[in-house]
GROMACS .gro file of C-alpha atoms in nm:
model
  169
    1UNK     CA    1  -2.151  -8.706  20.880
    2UNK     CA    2  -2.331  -8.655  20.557
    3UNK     CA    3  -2.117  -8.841  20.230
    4UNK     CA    4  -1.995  -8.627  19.965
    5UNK     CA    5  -2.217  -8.723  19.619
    6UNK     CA    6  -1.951  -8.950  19.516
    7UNK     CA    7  -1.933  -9.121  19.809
    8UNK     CA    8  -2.307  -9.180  19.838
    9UNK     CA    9  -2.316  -9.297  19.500
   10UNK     CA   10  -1.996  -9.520  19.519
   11UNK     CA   11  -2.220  -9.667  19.795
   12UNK     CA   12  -2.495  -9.751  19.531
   13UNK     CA   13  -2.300  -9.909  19.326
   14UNK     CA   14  -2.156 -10.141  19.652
   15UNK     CA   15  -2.504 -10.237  19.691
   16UNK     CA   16  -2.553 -10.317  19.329
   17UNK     CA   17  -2.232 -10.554  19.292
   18UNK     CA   18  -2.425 -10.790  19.553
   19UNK     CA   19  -2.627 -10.915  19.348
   20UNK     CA   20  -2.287 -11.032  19.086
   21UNK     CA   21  -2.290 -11.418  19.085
   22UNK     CA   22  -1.944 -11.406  18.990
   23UNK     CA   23  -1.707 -11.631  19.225
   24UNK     CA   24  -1.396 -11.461  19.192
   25UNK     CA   25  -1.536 -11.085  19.277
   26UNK     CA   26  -1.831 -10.884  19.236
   27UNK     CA   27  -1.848 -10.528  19.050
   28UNK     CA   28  -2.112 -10.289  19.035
   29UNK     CA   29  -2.189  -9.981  18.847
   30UNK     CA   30  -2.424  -9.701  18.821
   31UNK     CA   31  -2.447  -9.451  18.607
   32UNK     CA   32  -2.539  -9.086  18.723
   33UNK     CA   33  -2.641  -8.781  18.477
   34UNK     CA   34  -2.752  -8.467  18.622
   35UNK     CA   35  -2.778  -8.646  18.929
   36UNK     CA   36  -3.001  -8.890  18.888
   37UNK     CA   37  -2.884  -9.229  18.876
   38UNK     CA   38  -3.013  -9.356  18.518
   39UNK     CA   39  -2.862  -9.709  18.475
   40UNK     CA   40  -2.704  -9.996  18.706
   41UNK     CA   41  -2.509 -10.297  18.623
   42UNK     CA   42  -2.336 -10.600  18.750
   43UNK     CA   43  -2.084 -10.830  18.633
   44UNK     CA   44  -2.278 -11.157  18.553
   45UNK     CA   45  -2.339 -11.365  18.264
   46UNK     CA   46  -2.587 -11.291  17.948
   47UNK     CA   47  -2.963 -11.287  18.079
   48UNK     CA   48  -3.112 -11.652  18.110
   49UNK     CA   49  -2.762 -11.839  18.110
   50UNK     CA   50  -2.582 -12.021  18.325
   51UNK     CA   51  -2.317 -11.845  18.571
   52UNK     CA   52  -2.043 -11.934  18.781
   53UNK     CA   53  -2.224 -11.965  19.093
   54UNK     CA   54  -2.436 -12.254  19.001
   55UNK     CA   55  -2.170 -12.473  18.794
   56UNK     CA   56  -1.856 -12.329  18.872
   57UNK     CA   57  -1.540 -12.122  18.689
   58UNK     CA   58  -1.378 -12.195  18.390
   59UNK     CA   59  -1.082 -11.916  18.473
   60UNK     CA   60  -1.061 -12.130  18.833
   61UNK     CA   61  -1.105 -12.463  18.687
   62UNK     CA   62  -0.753 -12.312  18.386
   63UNK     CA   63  -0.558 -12.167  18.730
   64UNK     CA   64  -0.636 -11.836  18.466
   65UNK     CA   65  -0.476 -11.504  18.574
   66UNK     CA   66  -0.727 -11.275  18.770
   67UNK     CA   67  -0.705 -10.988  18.538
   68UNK     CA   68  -0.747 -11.076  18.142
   69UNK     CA   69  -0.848 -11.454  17.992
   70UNK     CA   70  -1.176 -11.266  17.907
   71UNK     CA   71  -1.240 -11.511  17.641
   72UNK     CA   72  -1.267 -11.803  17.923
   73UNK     CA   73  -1.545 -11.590  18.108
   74UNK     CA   74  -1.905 -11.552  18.012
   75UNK     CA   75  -1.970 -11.277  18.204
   76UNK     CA   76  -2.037 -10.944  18.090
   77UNK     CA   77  -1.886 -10.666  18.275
   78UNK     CA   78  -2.098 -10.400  18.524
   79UNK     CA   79  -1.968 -10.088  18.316
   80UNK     CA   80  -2.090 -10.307  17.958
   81UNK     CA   81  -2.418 -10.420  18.134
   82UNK     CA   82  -2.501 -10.019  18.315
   83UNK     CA   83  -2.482  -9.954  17.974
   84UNK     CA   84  -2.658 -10.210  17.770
   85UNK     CA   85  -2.908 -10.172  18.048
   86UNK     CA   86  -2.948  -9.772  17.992
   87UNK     CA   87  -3.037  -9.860  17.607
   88UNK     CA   88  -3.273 -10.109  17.674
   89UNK     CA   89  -3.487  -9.867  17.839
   90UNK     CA   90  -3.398  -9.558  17.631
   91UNK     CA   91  -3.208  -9.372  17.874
   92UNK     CA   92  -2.918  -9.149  17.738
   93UNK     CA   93  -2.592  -9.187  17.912
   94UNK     CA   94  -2.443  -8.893  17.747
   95UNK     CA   95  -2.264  -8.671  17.982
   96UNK     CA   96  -2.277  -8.878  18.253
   97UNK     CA   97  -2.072  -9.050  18.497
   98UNK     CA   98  -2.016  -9.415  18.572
   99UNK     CA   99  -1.915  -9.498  18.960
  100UNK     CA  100  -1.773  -9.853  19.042
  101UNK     CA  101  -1.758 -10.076  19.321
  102UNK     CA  102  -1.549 -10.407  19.330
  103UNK     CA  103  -1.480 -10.658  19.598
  104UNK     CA  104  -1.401 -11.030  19.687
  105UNK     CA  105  -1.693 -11.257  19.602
  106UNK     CA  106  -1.591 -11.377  20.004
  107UNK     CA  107  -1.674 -11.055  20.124
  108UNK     CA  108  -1.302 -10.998  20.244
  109UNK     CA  109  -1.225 -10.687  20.075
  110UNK     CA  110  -1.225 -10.463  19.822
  111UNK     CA  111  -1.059 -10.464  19.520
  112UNK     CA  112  -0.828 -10.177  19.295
  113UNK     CA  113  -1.153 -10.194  19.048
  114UNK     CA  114  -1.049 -10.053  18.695
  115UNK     CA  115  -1.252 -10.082  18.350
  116UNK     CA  116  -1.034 -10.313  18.100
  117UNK     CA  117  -0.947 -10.159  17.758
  118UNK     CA  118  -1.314 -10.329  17.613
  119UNK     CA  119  -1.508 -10.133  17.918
  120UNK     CA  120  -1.285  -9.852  17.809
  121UNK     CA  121  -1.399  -9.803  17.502
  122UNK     CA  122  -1.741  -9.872  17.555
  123UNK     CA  123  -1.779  -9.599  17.834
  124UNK     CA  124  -1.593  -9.343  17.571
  125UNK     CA  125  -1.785  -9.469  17.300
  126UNK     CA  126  -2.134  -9.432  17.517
  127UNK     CA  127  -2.000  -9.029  17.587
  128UNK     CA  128  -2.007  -9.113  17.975
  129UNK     CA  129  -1.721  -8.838  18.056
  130UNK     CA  130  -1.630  -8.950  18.433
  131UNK     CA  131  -1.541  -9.265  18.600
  132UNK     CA  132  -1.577  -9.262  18.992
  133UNK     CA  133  -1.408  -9.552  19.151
  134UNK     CA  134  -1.370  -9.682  19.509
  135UNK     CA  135  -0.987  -9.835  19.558
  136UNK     CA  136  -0.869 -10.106  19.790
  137UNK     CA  137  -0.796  -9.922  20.020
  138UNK     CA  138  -1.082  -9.708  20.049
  139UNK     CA  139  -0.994  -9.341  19.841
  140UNK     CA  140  -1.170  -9.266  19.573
  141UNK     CA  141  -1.050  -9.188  19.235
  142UNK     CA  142  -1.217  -8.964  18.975
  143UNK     CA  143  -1.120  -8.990  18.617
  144UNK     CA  144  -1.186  -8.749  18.337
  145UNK     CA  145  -1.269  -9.016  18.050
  146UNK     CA  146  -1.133  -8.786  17.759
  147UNK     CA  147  -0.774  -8.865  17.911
  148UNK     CA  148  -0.843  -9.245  17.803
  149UNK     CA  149  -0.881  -9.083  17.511
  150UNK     CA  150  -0.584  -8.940  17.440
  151UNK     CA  151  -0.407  -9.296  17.632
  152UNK     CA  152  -0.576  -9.515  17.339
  153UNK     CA  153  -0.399  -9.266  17.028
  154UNK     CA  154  -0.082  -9.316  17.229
  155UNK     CA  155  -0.054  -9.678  17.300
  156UNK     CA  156  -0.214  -9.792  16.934
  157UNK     CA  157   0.023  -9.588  16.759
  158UNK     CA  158   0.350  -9.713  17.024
  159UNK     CA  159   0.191 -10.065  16.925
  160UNK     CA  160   0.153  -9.982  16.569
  161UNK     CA  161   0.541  -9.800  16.559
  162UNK     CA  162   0.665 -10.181  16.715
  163UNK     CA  163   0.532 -10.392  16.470
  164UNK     CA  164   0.606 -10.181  16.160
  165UNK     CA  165   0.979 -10.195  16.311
  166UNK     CA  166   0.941 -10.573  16.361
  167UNK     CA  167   0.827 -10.676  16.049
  168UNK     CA  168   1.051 -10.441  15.863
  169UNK     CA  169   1.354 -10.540  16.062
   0.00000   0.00000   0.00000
């Protein structure tokens, strides 16, 4: 049976996240405008340093929560490197859509793959208006970026209500 055009691109970005030298999982992305697939991206450290494959994890080594201690990992994130990877070679993103793929490093499984808040804003601030991404257990879910949007107003200004009520009292 012939995949639908997210699930053949989903399938790209599977392909990409092998190549992740991450330890804990591996992520990839692509990024699709007008179909055409114009960027790709893996989690993995800056270009020409060290990664977690060779000398080991810092978030293993601190028992560090799965999710968040970003500041203990050097790796930048496949939506951030798609990205940084479309500007280095003067492709426009604008428009587009990013698909992700995320899985154990062991190969055992997938993973419920979701951009943090930094990935977040990078993908709004890049104008990518879709996110494709393959769950754990196999569905995909599509989401329209300019509801992230609207999330970020709502939970700054919750966060900013809470600390003015805090601090005054």
């Amino acid at each position: 049976m012939r995949p639908s055009k997210d699930e053949y691109y989903l399938d790209i970005a599977k392909a990409v996240c092998q190549r992740s030298p991450c330890i804990r999982w591996k992520v990839g992305a692509i990024i699709v405008k007008n179909d055409v697939i114009v960027s790709s991206g893996y989690n993995g450290p800056p270009r020409g340093s060290v990664n977690c494959f060779e000398v080991g994890c810092l978030k293993d080594e601190l028992n560090a929560p799965e999710w968040g201690a970003y500041d203990l990992c050097l790796a930048v994130h496949a939506e951030e490197n798609a990205i940084i990877n479309a500007a280095r070679h003067g492709a426009s993103v604008i428009g587009g859509t990013l698909y992700l793929h995320g899985e154990k490093f062991d190969g055992s499984g997938l993973i419920d793959i979701r951009p943090c808040d930094r990935c977040k804003r990078a993908i709004i601030n890049a104008g990518i208006v879709r996110v494709v991404m393959r769950k754990a257990d196999g569905s995909i879910e599509s989401v329209d970026v300019s509801k992230w949007i609207k999330d970020e107003i709502q939970d700054y200004m919750k966060k900013l209500e809470e600390a003015r009520r805090k601090r005054n009292g």
